[in-house]
């Protein structure tokens, strides 16, 4: 039986309260999870230390806001994905548990606090993500850049991975972020193009693809990464086409994980993809030339990110040596 985790009691967790735009939708019953999707309740003392630090620094994490099933494992190892620019998103994706609405003004002191938290945790690698901020002229690009610089100042040995929104219709925003030189630039395609109108209606598949391609054009030394969910009704051939599209954009690292329905107001799980199918996806993706692939039911964008970054660097070095 899968352990149910109540991550945080600061906010209500029902779909209608967190997502008023979804309140009118009919309920989609949440299916019983199969035996291969299991998580443990967070009990490790380091988990509670990490949580306390986030509270003390008034920081938001996507681990909590998106109800990530891996929070117990990650926080027990002092790994946390910090979410900047508030906890209210301007988008209303059908899969996401982050609150939708009109965000508050940016907190100018947030980059400094993030930098201090990274130093206090002693992180070798940190992942910084954000809500979508369509209300801002630059989509929050300068805030991302300031946060990267603050981490460099507070923890110069820490490598930085960012997971950004798409900066749709934000001219020049991507250039600002790339100029701050993160070590990894991650932007998730999330699903196959045919499902965008229902699953990711505020986004555009080919814009997201071009964004990743543009990062490599601006700075080929930055690792690029993207992820997608399966179990939403996609076909295998569509997943393989997404892989080909990402390789055409020279994306280095692909993550694939099982979609898990946050509330009855979110998109329903079409099916639970088996571990054997995930292994098949991983084998196929490696054959297409990705430097690194993570494809398991519980894979998430920032899961084991520090370990994966070390593997990415090693894979690049080996590929360059083979070409020499």
Short mmCIF file of C-alpha atoms in Angstrom, two decimals:
data_model
loop_
_atom_site.label_atom_id
_atom_site.label_comp_id
_atom_site.label_asym_id
_atom_site.label_seq_id
_atom_site.Cartn_x
_atom_site.Cartn_y
_atom_site.Cartn_z
CA UNK A 1 0.00 0.00 0.00
CA UNK A 2 1.36 3.43 -0.95
CA UNK A 3 2.06 5.72 1.99
CA UNK A 4 0.12 8.99 1.82
CA UNK A 5 2.25 12.02 2.63
CA UNK A 6 0.74 15.31 3.80
CA UNK A 7 3.66 17.57 3.01
CA UNK A 8 2.62 20.95 4.38
CA UNK A 9 -0.41 22.25 6.26
CA UNK A 10 0.13 25.94 5.53
CA UNK A 11 -2.35 25.91 2.63
CA UNK A 12 -5.48 23.95 1.74
CA UNK A 13 -4.83 21.03 -0.55
CA UNK A 14 -8.11 20.59 -2.38
CA UNK A 15 -8.16 21.23 -6.11
CA UNK A 16 -11.01 23.76 -5.92
CA UNK A 17 -9.28 25.91 -3.26
CA UNK A 18 -5.81 25.94 -4.81
CA UNK A 19 -7.10 26.09 -8.37
CA UNK A 20 -10.29 28.15 -8.64
CA UNK A 21 -10.10 27.98 -12.43
CA UNK A 22 -10.57 24.21 -12.16
CA UNK A 23 -13.47 24.32 -9.70
CA UNK A 24 -16.15 23.96 -12.38
CA UNK A 25 -14.58 20.83 -13.82
CA UNK A 26 -16.02 17.40 -13.04
CA UNK A 27 -14.03 15.33 -10.57
CA UNK A 28 -11.56 12.78 -11.89
CA UNK A 29 -11.29 10.03 -9.27
CA UNK A 30 -7.70 9.35 -8.20
CA UNK A 31 -6.72 5.81 -9.08
CA UNK A 32 -4.99 3.41 -6.71
CA UNK A 33 -1.27 3.41 -7.41
CA UNK A 34 0.44 0.19 -8.50
CA UNK A 35 2.95 -1.66 -6.36
CA UNK A 36 5.96 -0.17 -8.14
CA UNK A 37 5.10 3.38 -7.06
CA UNK A 38 5.94 3.58 -3.39
CA UNK A 39 7.24 6.40 -1.22
CA UNK A 40 8.15 6.53 2.44
CA UNK A 41 6.82 9.07 4.90
CA UNK A 42 9.55 11.63 5.75
CA UNK A 43 10.87 10.87 9.23
CA UNK A 44 14.64 11.45 8.97
CA UNK A 45 15.90 14.25 11.28
CA UNK A 46 17.74 15.93 8.40
CA UNK A 47 14.40 16.23 6.58
CA UNK A 48 13.09 18.32 9.46
CA UNK A 49 16.30 20.38 9.60
CA UNK A 50 15.99 21.15 5.89
CA UNK A 51 12.35 22.10 6.31
CA UNK A 52 13.18 24.38 9.24
CA UNK A 53 15.87 26.16 7.22
CA UNK A 54 13.40 26.82 4.40
CA UNK A 55 10.98 28.30 6.94
CA UNK A 56 13.66 30.43 8.61
CA UNK A 57 14.76 31.87 5.26
CA UNK A 58 11.14 32.30 4.09
CA UNK A 59 11.85 30.26 0.98
CA UNK A 60 9.42 28.36 -1.21
CA UNK A 61 10.24 24.95 -2.65
CA UNK A 62 8.66 23.19 -5.59
CA UNK A 63 9.09 20.02 -3.54
CA UNK A 64 6.22 21.16 -1.33
CA UNK A 65 4.17 23.24 -3.75
CA UNK A 66 4.05 20.52 -6.43
CA UNK A 67 3.58 17.73 -3.85
CA UNK A 68 6.63 15.83 -5.09
CA UNK A 69 6.63 12.16 -4.00
CA UNK A 70 10.41 12.22 -3.50
CA UNK A 71 10.51 14.97 -0.88
CA UNK A 72 11.30 12.63 2.03
CA UNK A 73 14.33 11.12 0.30
CA UNK A 74 15.65 14.38 -1.13
CA UNK A 75 15.27 16.56 1.96
CA UNK A 76 16.85 13.86 4.10
CA UNK A 77 19.94 14.31 1.92
CA UNK A 78 19.72 18.13 2.07
CA UNK A 79 18.57 18.33 -1.54
CA UNK A 80 15.82 20.83 -2.21
CA UNK A 81 14.58 22.55 -5.35
CA UNK A 82 13.97 26.18 -4.47
CA UNK A 83 11.13 27.99 -6.22
CA UNK A 84 11.65 31.71 -6.68
CA UNK A 85 9.26 34.56 -7.53
CA UNK A 86 6.49 33.45 -5.21
CA UNK A 87 4.13 30.51 -4.98
CA UNK A 88 1.33 31.71 -7.29
CA UNK A 89 1.55 30.88 -10.99
CA UNK A 90 -0.07 32.78 -13.86
CA UNK A 91 -0.61 29.57 -15.82
CA UNK A 92 -3.22 26.87 -15.24
CA UNK A 93 -1.67 23.63 -16.46
CA UNK A 94 -3.92 20.60 -16.03
CA UNK A 95 -1.18 18.52 -14.35
CA UNK A 96 0.32 21.01 -11.91
CA UNK A 97 -0.51 21.45 -8.21
CA UNK A 98 0.99 24.94 -7.83
CA UNK A 99 -1.58 27.60 -7.00
CA UNK A 100 -2.95 29.61 -9.92
CA UNK A 101 -3.80 33.30 -9.67
CA UNK A 102 -2.37 36.82 -9.65
CA UNK A 103 1.14 36.73 -8.11
CA UNK A 104 2.51 39.20 -5.61
CA UNK A 105 5.30 41.66 -6.37
CA UNK A 106 8.82 40.23 -6.55
CA UNK A 107 10.80 40.06 -3.31
CA UNK A 108 14.03 41.94 -4.01
CA UNK A 109 15.77 40.23 -1.07
CA UNK A 110 14.94 36.70 -2.23
CA UNK A 111 18.13 36.10 -4.28
CA UNK A 112 20.27 36.88 -1.22
CA UNK A 113 18.27 34.52 0.99
CA UNK A 114 18.51 31.75 -1.59
CA UNK A 115 22.27 32.19 -1.75
CA UNK A 116 22.54 32.03 2.04
CA UNK A 117 20.38 28.91 2.20
CA UNK A 118 22.51 27.16 -0.42
CA UNK A 119 25.63 27.98 1.59
CA UNK A 120 24.02 26.87 4.87
CA UNK A 121 22.97 23.54 3.38
CA UNK A 122 26.47 23.01 1.97
CA UNK A 123 25.06 22.02 -1.41
CA UNK A 124 27.36 20.78 -4.15
CA UNK A 125 24.60 21.31 -6.69
CA UNK A 126 21.38 23.31 -6.45
CA UNK A 127 18.24 23.47 -8.58
CA UNK A 128 16.36 26.75 -8.86
CA UNK A 129 12.94 26.87 -10.49
CA UNK A 130 10.04 29.32 -10.55
CA UNK A 131 6.39 29.79 -11.19
CA UNK A 132 5.39 31.28 -14.54
CA UNK A 133 5.31 35.07 -14.28
CA UNK A 134 3.50 36.21 -17.39
CA UNK A 135 2.65 39.41 -15.48
CA UNK A 136 6.29 40.58 -15.57
CA UNK A 137 7.77 42.34 -18.60
CA UNK A 138 10.74 39.96 -18.67
CA UNK A 139 8.95 36.92 -17.24
CA UNK A 140 11.30 37.07 -14.24
CA UNK A 141 14.51 36.66 -16.24
CA UNK A 142 16.47 39.29 -14.29
CA UNK A 143 15.35 37.74 -10.98
CA UNK A 144 16.73 34.40 -12.17
CA UNK A 145 20.01 36.11 -13.11
CA UNK A 146 20.24 37.86 -9.72
CA UNK A 147 19.64 34.56 -7.93
CA UNK A 148 22.37 32.83 -9.92
CA UNK A 149 24.81 35.63 -9.08
CA UNK A 150 23.84 35.55 -5.39
CA UNK A 151 24.52 31.80 -5.21
CA UNK A 152 27.89 32.28 -6.93
CA UNK A 153 28.79 34.90 -4.31
CA UNK A 154 27.62 32.90 -1.28
CA UNK A 155 28.64 29.41 -2.43
CA UNK A 156 31.20 29.69 -5.25
CA UNK A 157 31.84 25.94 -5.44
CA UNK A 158 28.17 25.04 -5.90
CA UNK A 159 27.03 24.18 -9.41
CA UNK A 160 23.72 25.69 -10.44
CA UNK A 161 20.86 24.16 -12.37
CA UNK A 162 17.85 26.25 -13.33
CA UNK A 163 14.43 25.00 -14.39
CA UNK A 164 12.77 27.92 -16.14
CA UNK A 165 9.38 28.83 -17.55
CA UNK A 166 9.14 29.33 -21.31
CA UNK A 167 9.44 33.17 -21.36
CA UNK A 168 6.71 33.17 -24.00
CA UNK A 169 6.51 36.57 -25.75
CA UNK A 170 9.28 37.98 -23.48
CA UNK A 171 11.81 39.33 -25.98
CA UNK A 172 15.40 39.21 -24.71
CA UNK A 173 14.54 37.37 -21.49
CA UNK A 174 16.36 34.17 -22.35
CA UNK A 175 19.54 36.08 -23.18
CA UNK A 176 19.54 37.67 -19.70
CA UNK A 177 19.36 34.26 -18.00
CA UNK A 178 21.98 32.61 -20.22
CA UNK A 179 24.37 35.53 -19.66
CA UNK A 180 24.35 34.67 -15.92
CA UNK A 181 25.85 31.30 -16.93
CA UNK A 182 24.05 28.56 -15.03
CA UNK A 183 25.71 25.17 -15.32
CA UNK A 184 22.50 23.46 -16.44
CA UNK A 185 19.54 25.05 -18.22
CA UNK A 186 16.41 22.94 -17.83
CA UNK A 187 13.06 23.62 -19.46
CA UNK A 188 10.47 20.86 -19.54
CA UNK A 189 8.39 20.05 -22.60
CA UNK A 190 6.15 18.10 -20.16
CA UNK A 191 4.14 16.14 -22.75
CA UNK A 192 3.69 15.40 -26.45
CA UNK A 193 2.45 18.15 -28.82
CA UNK A 194 -1.01 16.62 -29.32
CA UNK A 195 -1.79 16.96 -25.59
CA UNK A 196 -0.72 20.61 -25.20
CA UNK A 197 -4.25 22.06 -25.71
CA UNK A 198 -5.60 20.10 -22.74
CA UNK A 199 -2.53 19.53 -20.53
CA UNK A 200 -0.39 22.65 -21.07
CA UNK A 201 -2.80 25.13 -22.71
CA UNK A 202 -0.84 28.30 -21.94
CA UNK A 203 2.34 27.02 -23.59
CA UNK A 204 3.46 26.29 -27.15
CA UNK A 205 5.42 23.12 -27.87
CA UNK A 206 7.61 24.52 -30.63
CA UNK A 207 8.37 27.69 -28.70
CA UNK A 208 9.66 25.56 -25.80
CA UNK A 209 11.72 23.51 -28.24
CA UNK A 210 13.21 26.65 -29.81
CA UNK A 211 14.02 27.98 -26.33
CA UNK A 212 16.23 24.97 -25.62
CA UNK A 213 17.83 25.20 -29.05
CA UNK A 214 18.56 28.91 -28.51
CA UNK A 215 20.38 28.22 -25.23
CA UNK A 216 22.89 26.05 -27.10
CA UNK A 217 23.32 28.72 -29.76
CA UNK A 218 24.01 31.38 -27.13
CA UNK A 219 26.38 29.28 -24.99
CA UNK A 220 27.26 25.72 -26.11
CA UNK A 221 29.08 25.07 -22.82
CA UNK A 222 25.82 25.09 -20.82
CA UNK A 223 24.23 21.67 -20.38
CA UNK A 224 20.61 21.61 -21.51
CA UNK A 225 17.95 19.38 -20.05
CA UNK A 226 14.27 18.68 -20.57
CA UNK A 227 11.67 16.36 -19.12
CA UNK A 228 8.27 14.90 -19.81
CA UNK A 229 5.55 12.95 -18.07
CA UNK A 230 3.95 9.78 -19.39
CA UNK A 231 0.64 8.22 -18.48
CA UNK A 232 -1.45 11.12 -19.79
CA UNK A 233 -2.70 9.40 -22.93
CA UNK A 234 0.35 9.82 -25.17
CA UNK A 235 1.36 7.15 -27.68
CA UNK A 236 4.82 5.57 -27.72
CA UNK A 237 5.55 6.89 -31.21
CA UNK A 238 4.78 10.41 -29.98
CA UNK A 239 7.25 10.05 -27.11
CA UNK A 240 9.93 8.90 -29.56
CA UNK A 241 9.23 11.95 -31.73
CA UNK A 242 9.73 14.23 -28.72
CA UNK A 243 13.09 12.53 -28.16
CA UNK A 244 14.06 13.23 -31.78
CA UNK A 245 12.95 16.86 -31.49
CA UNK A 246 15.04 17.34 -28.36
CA UNK A 247 18.10 15.81 -29.96
CA UNK A 248 17.63 18.14 -32.95
CA UNK A 249 17.88 20.96 -30.39
CA UNK A 250 21.07 19.32 -29.00
CA UNK A 251 19.52 18.74 -25.57
CA UNK A 252 21.94 16.76 -23.38
CA UNK A 253 19.76 15.25 -20.67
CA UNK A 254 16.25 13.78 -20.81
CA UNK A 255 14.05 12.86 -17.84
CA UNK A 256 10.83 10.84 -18.12
CA UNK A 257 8.53 10.12 -15.17
CA UNK A 258 5.04 8.90 -14.40
CA UNK A 259 2.31 11.54 -14.15
CA UNK A 260 0.63 11.38 -10.74
CA UNK A 261 -2.68 13.20 -10.36
CA UNK A 262 -2.49 15.80 -7.53
CA UNK A 263 -6.24 16.25 -6.90
CA UNK A 264 -9.59 15.22 -8.36
CA UNK A 265 -9.68 18.52 -10.28
CA UNK A 266 -6.54 17.72 -12.26
CA UNK A 267 -6.09 15.70 -15.43
CA UNK A 268 -6.78 12.01 -14.87
CA UNK A 269 -4.05 9.38 -15.10
CA UNK A 270 -4.65 7.54 -18.36
CA UNK A 271 -2.54 4.59 -17.23
CA UNK A 272 0.42 3.67 -15.05
CA UNK A 273 3.42 2.97 -17.27
CA UNK A 274 5.33 -0.14 -16.19
CA UNK A 275 8.98 -0.13 -15.09
CA UNK A 276 9.78 -2.27 -18.15
CA UNK A 277 8.37 0.40 -20.45
CA UNK A 278 10.40 3.07 -18.69
CA UNK A 279 13.55 0.99 -19.22
CA UNK A 280 12.66 0.68 -22.89
CA UNK A 281 12.29 4.46 -23.15
CA UNK A 282 15.66 4.92 -21.43
CA UNK A 283 17.42 2.47 -23.76
CA UNK A 284 15.87 4.10 -26.83
CA UNK A 285 16.79 7.61 -25.68
CA UNK A 286 20.40 6.64 -25.02
CA UNK A 287 20.53 5.22 -28.54
CA UNK A 288 19.39 8.59 -29.89
CA UNK A 289 22.44 10.29 -28.42
CA UNK A 290 21.45 11.93 -25.14
CA UNK A 291 24.41 12.27 -22.78
CA UNK A 292 22.23 11.20 -19.87
CA UNK A 293 18.74 9.72 -19.47
CA UNK A 294 16.64 9.16 -16.35
CA UNK A 295 13.40 7.28 -16.99
CA UNK A 296 11.63 5.65 -14.03
CA UNK A 297 8.14 5.95 -12.53
CA UNK A 298 9.35 8.37 -9.82
CA UNK A 299 11.79 10.36 -11.96
CA UNK A 300 11.31 14.10 -11.60
CA UNK A 301 13.26 16.97 -13.14
CA UNK A 302 15.48 17.58 -10.13
CA UNK A 303 15.55 14.08 -8.64
CA UNK A 304 19.20 13.10 -7.91
CA UNK A 305 20.26 16.28 -9.71
CA UNK A 306 23.65 16.51 -7.99
CA UNK A 307 24.61 12.95 -8.88
CA UNK A 308 23.30 13.41 -12.41
CA UNK A 309 25.33 16.58 -12.95
CA UNK A 310 28.54 14.69 -12.14
CA UNK A 311 27.48 11.98 -14.61
CA UNK A 312 26.74 14.63 -17.26
CA UNK A 313 30.22 16.10 -17.02
CA UNK A 314 31.81 12.69 -17.19
CA UNK A 315 29.72 11.71 -20.21
CA UNK A 316 30.69 14.90 -22.04
CA UNK A 317 34.36 14.35 -21.31
CA UNK A 318 34.16 10.78 -22.55
CA UNK A 319 32.37 11.81 -25.73
CA UNK A 320 34.91 14.55 -26.46
CA UNK A 321 37.78 12.13 -25.81
CA UNK A 322 36.24 9.60 -28.21
CA UNK A 323 36.10 12.25 -30.93
CA UNK A 324 39.70 13.38 -30.40
#
